[in-house]
Short mmCIF file of C-alpha atoms and ligand atoms in Angstrom, two decimals:
data_model
loop_
_atom_site.label_atom_id
_atom_site.label_comp_id
_atom_site.label_asym_id
_atom_site.label_seq_id
_atom_site.Cartn_x
_atom_site.Cartn_y
_atom_site.Cartn_z
CA MET A 222 -8.27 -4.63 -2.31
CA LYS A 223 -7.26 -1.94 0.15
CA LYS A 224 -7.05 -4.67 2.81
CA VAL A 225 -4.38 -6.51 0.77
CA GLN A 226 -2.46 -3.27 0.23
CA ASP A 227 -2.51 -2.52 3.96
CA TYR A 228 -1.39 -6.02 4.81
CA TYR A 229 1.74 -5.89 2.61
CA PHE A 230 2.51 -2.30 3.54
CA LYS A 231 2.43 -3.14 7.26
CA LYS A 232 4.34 -6.37 6.75
CA ALA A 233 7.12 -4.47 4.90
CA ARG A 234 7.33 -1.91 7.70
CA LYS A 235 7.49 -4.63 10.33
CA GLU A 236 10.21 -6.51 8.45
CA ASN A 237 12.23 -3.31 7.82
CA TYR A 238 11.85 -3.09 4.06
CA PRO A 239 11.43 0.38 2.57
CA ALA A 240 8.72 -0.75 0.10
CA ARG A 241 5.90 -3.31 -0.06
CA SER A 242 7.16 -4.30 -3.53
CA VAL A 243 9.63 -6.66 -1.81
CA TYR A 244 6.94 -9.35 -1.71
CA LYS A 245 6.62 -9.30 -5.51
CA LEU A 246 10.15 -10.71 -5.57
CA ALA A 247 9.90 -12.82 -2.41
CA GLU A 248 6.81 -14.69 -3.65
CA ALA A 249 8.49 -15.55 -6.96
CA GLN A 250 11.63 -16.66 -5.13
CA ASP A 251 9.56 -18.90 -2.81
CA ARG A 252 8.07 -20.62 -5.86
CA PHE A 253 11.00 -20.77 -8.28
CA HIS A 254 14.23 -20.47 -6.20
CA PHE A 255 16.22 -18.54 -8.80
CA LEU A 256 18.27 -16.46 -6.31
CA LYS A 257 21.06 -18.75 -5.11
CA ARG A 258 23.65 -18.47 -2.34
CA GLY A 259 26.80 -16.69 -3.48
CA GLY A 260 25.24 -15.24 -6.64
CA ASN A 261 25.96 -11.97 -8.46
CA ILE A 262 22.69 -10.05 -8.76
CA LEU A 263 21.91 -7.00 -10.87
CA ASP A 264 18.87 -5.04 -9.61
CA ILE A 265 17.74 -2.47 -12.21
CA GLY A 266 15.42 0.27 -10.94
CA CYS A 267 16.39 -0.64 -7.37
CA TYR A 268 15.32 2.46 -5.39
CA PRO A 269 14.29 2.57 -2.51
CA GLY A 270 16.02 -0.77 -2.18
CA SER A 271 13.67 -3.51 -0.95
CA TRP A 272 14.56 -5.99 -3.67
CA SER A 273 18.28 -5.40 -3.17
CA ILE A 274 17.98 -5.91 0.60
CA TYR A 275 15.91 -9.07 0.15
CA ALA A 276 18.32 -10.48 -2.47
CA SER A 277 21.34 -9.67 -0.29
CA LYS A 278 19.83 -11.76 2.54
CA VAL A 279 19.02 -14.72 0.28
CA ILE A 280 22.39 -14.88 -1.47
CA GLY A 281 24.44 -14.25 1.68
CA PRO A 282 27.90 -12.72 2.24
CA GLN A 283 29.65 -14.54 -0.64
CA GLY A 284 27.39 -12.85 -3.19
CA VAL A 285 27.00 -9.27 -4.37
CA VAL A 286 24.05 -7.09 -5.40
CA ILE A 287 24.59 -4.22 -7.83
CA GLY A 288 21.68 -1.78 -7.81
CA VAL A 289 21.07 0.85 -10.51
CA ASP A 290 18.57 3.70 -10.34
CA LEU A 291 17.93 7.27 -11.47
CA GLN A 292 17.38 8.16 -7.83
CA ALA A 293 20.15 8.34 -5.25
CA GLY A 294 20.84 5.20 -3.22
CA SER A 295 23.85 4.13 -1.23
CA ARG A 296 26.29 1.30 -0.73
CA THR A 297 25.46 -0.93 2.26
CA GLN A 298 27.10 -3.85 3.99
CA GLN A 299 25.55 -5.84 6.85
CA SER A 300 26.88 -8.95 8.49
CA GLY A 301 25.53 -12.21 7.09
CA ARG A 302 24.35 -10.48 3.90
CA ALA A 303 25.82 -9.68 0.50
CA ALA A 304 27.23 -6.19 -0.02
CA ILE A 305 24.92 -3.90 -1.98
CA GLU A 306 26.76 -1.61 -4.41
CA PHE A 307 24.88 1.27 -5.97
CA ILE A 308 25.20 3.02 -9.34
CA ARG A 309 23.19 6.18 -9.92
CA GLY A 310 22.37 6.27 -13.61
CA ASP A 311 19.90 5.95 -16.44
CA ILE A 312 19.53 2.44 -17.77
CA MET A 313 18.90 3.90 -21.24
CA ASP A 314 22.39 5.41 -21.27
CA ASP A 315 24.81 3.50 -23.54
CA LYS A 316 27.61 3.82 -20.97
CA ILE A 317 25.65 2.02 -18.24
CA ILE A 318 26.76 -1.48 -19.27
CA ALA A 319 30.45 -0.55 -18.89
CA ALA A 320 29.69 1.08 -15.51
CA ILE A 321 27.98 -2.12 -14.30
CA GLN A 322 30.80 -4.30 -15.61
CA GLU A 323 33.30 -2.38 -13.48
CA TYR A 324 31.76 -4.37 -10.60
CA ARG A 325 31.15 -7.75 -12.28
CA PRO A 326 31.44 -8.91 -15.91
CA ARG A 327 28.50 -11.34 -15.61
CA PHE A 328 25.47 -11.87 -13.38
CA ASN A 329 23.56 -14.92 -12.23
CA VAL A 330 20.29 -12.98 -11.98
CA VAL A 331 19.08 -9.74 -13.58
CA LEU A 332 16.07 -8.19 -11.81
CA SER A 333 14.03 -5.26 -13.08
CA ASP A 334 11.20 -3.56 -11.21
CA MET A 335 11.57 -0.36 -13.25
CA ALA A 336 8.57 1.91 -13.58
CA PRO A 337 8.38 5.16 -15.56
CA GLN A 338 7.09 8.49 -14.29
CA THR A 339 3.42 8.13 -15.21
CA THR A 340 1.50 10.85 -17.06
CA GLY A 341 -2.03 9.48 -16.70
CA ASN A 342 -2.18 8.70 -20.42
CA LYS A 343 -2.62 4.94 -20.31
CA TRP A 344 -1.25 4.22 -23.79
CA SER A 345 1.85 6.38 -23.46
CA ASP A 346 2.57 5.15 -19.91
CA GLN A 347 2.34 1.59 -21.16
CA GLN A 348 4.73 2.31 -24.06
CA LYS A 349 7.27 3.92 -21.70
CA SER A 350 7.04 0.97 -19.36
CA LEU A 351 7.51 -1.49 -22.20
CA SER A 352 10.59 0.35 -23.45
CA LEU A 353 12.09 0.02 -19.93
CA SER A 354 11.32 -3.72 -19.93
CA ARG A 355 12.86 -4.11 -23.39
CA ARG A 356 15.96 -2.26 -22.26
CA ALA A 357 16.19 -4.48 -19.16
CA PHE A 358 16.13 -7.48 -21.48
CA VAL A 359 18.92 -6.00 -23.64
CA LEU A 360 21.00 -5.69 -20.48
CA ALA A 361 20.09 -9.22 -19.40
CA ARG A 362 21.26 -10.64 -22.74
CA GLU A 363 24.48 -8.70 -22.45
CA LEU A 364 25.21 -9.46 -18.79
CA LEU A 365 23.65 -12.80 -17.82
CA ALA A 366 25.91 -15.78 -17.29
CA GLN A 367 24.83 -19.02 -18.96
CA GLY A 368 22.25 -20.67 -16.68
CA GLY A 369 21.20 -17.30 -15.22
CA SER A 370 17.70 -15.93 -14.57
CA PHE A 371 15.77 -12.80 -15.51
CA TYR A 372 12.81 -11.44 -13.49
CA CYS A 373 11.25 -8.34 -14.99
CA LYS A 374 8.17 -6.19 -14.41
CA VAL A 375 6.06 -5.65 -17.52
CA PHE A 376 2.64 -4.09 -18.06
CA GLU A 377 0.23 -6.27 -19.96
CA GLY A 378 -0.93 -4.48 -23.08
CA GLU A 379 -0.94 -4.78 -26.83
CA ASP A 380 2.82 -5.44 -27.18
CA PHE A 381 3.19 -7.68 -24.16
CA LYS A 382 3.00 -10.91 -26.16
CA GLU A 383 5.75 -9.76 -28.53
CA PHE A 384 7.95 -8.98 -25.51
CA TYR A 385 7.27 -12.34 -23.87
CA ASP A 386 7.88 -14.16 -27.15
CA SER A 387 11.27 -12.46 -27.45
CA VAL A 388 12.30 -13.50 -23.92
CA ARG A 389 11.02 -17.08 -23.97
CA PRO A 390 13.43 -18.68 -26.48
CA CYS A 391 16.48 -17.43 -24.55
CA PHE A 392 15.69 -19.52 -21.46
CA ALA A 393 15.09 -23.20 -20.78
CA LYS A 394 11.96 -22.23 -18.82
CA ALA A 395 9.83 -19.06 -18.89
CA LYS A 396 6.77 -18.01 -16.88
CA ILE A 397 4.42 -15.08 -16.43
CA VAL A 398 4.09 -14.43 -12.70
CA LYS A 399 1.36 -12.40 -11.01
CA PRO A 400 2.28 -12.26 -7.30
CA ARG A 401 -0.54 -11.99 -4.77
CA SER A 402 1.09 -8.81 -3.45
CA SER A 403 0.65 -7.14 -6.87
CA ARG A 404 -2.67 -5.30 -6.90
CA ARG A 405 -5.23 -7.24 -8.84
CA GLU A 406 -6.45 -4.15 -10.70
CA SER A 407 -2.89 -3.35 -11.83
CA ARG A 408 -1.83 -4.66 -15.24
CA GLU A 409 1.67 -5.34 -14.00
CA VAL A 410 2.97 -8.88 -14.27
CA PHE A 411 6.49 -10.28 -14.06
CA VAL A 412 8.23 -12.23 -16.78
CA LEU A 413 10.57 -14.86 -15.40
CA GLY A 414 13.19 -16.63 -17.49
CA ILE A 415 15.15 -19.43 -15.84
CA ASN A 416 18.37 -20.99 -17.15
CA TYR A 417 19.69 -18.61 -19.79
CA THR A 418 20.77 -20.72 -22.73
CA ARG A 419 21.78 -18.25 -25.46
CA GLU A 420 25.30 -18.01 -26.80
CA ARG A 421 26.52 -14.46 -27.18
C1 LIG B 787 8.84 0.59 -8.33
S1 LIG B 787 10.39 1.39 -8.10
C2 LIG B 787 11.44 0.04 -7.66
C3 LIG B 787 11.20 -0.47 -6.26
C4 LIG B 787 12.28 -1.45 -5.82
N1 LIG B 787 12.21 -2.70 -6.56
C5 LIG B 787 12.16 -1.78 -4.35
O1 LIG B 787 11.69 -2.89 -4.04
O2 LIG B 787 12.53 -0.95 -3.51
C6 LIG B 787 10.86 1.73 -9.76
C7 LIG B 787 12.20 2.44 -9.92
O3 LIG B 787 12.57 2.44 -11.31
C8 LIG B 787 13.45 3.54 -11.49
N2 LIG B 787 13.65 3.85 -12.90
C9 LIG B 787 12.73 4.24 -13.81
N3 LIG B 787 13.30 4.51 -15.00
C10 LIG B 787 14.64 4.25 -14.86
C11 LIG B 787 15.76 4.35 -15.72
N4 LIG B 787 15.62 4.78 -17.00
N5 LIG B 787 16.98 4.02 -15.25
C12 LIG B 787 17.14 3.62 -13.96
N6 LIG B 787 16.11 3.51 -13.09
C13 LIG B 787 14.87 3.82 -13.52
C14 LIG B 787 12.74 4.65 -10.73
O4 LIG B 787 13.63 5.71 -10.42
C15 LIG B 787 12.20 3.92 -9.48
O5 LIG B 787 13.03 4.11 -8.37
#
């Protein structure tokens, strides 16, 4: 397992990404192609920024990535890529939706790789993680354009099925993705919804 970890860690360093987690998005994109040129992307829990950088390359200069995190990030703009705007804030805060909508009213893709501060208590860590995933889905329902996609980290546990069952009917297609770059012993998986079909 360590070998896999080292491989993705080194690969991320070589390709100038700040975190190995980038491949958890890149693998899903290679299979399902939900990030499209010129899209508006919301990246929740974006720090240190690998997913935002990757998405900004895929969607190109006509698109935009809005990143949100508790930790401080910064705005970046590089030629040939989409601008990355950054909002420092707590996704649980009621005012966050209005802050995001100052940039764009709707998004083509909502990404969430949020993870809570862990305490070591498996049950409580899992509950905290699930409440972040549920909140990400609330934001997705509020902010996704029709036809949009949602890609969200979730920890498999007792309430996972209920979460997945709440996401599934809102999209034409839904999948549970376990990227190879996600450690096998970790219970993290990613829920992917493609083609948002719900009326608001
Ligand atoms: C695994 S990291 C994300 C890594 C990122 N996808 C990347 O590739 O660089 C998880 C992030 O979720 C953020 N986070 C956790 N709870 C949050 C909350 N309530 N609001 C905003 N961000 C949160 C953490 O601050 C942390 O930076």
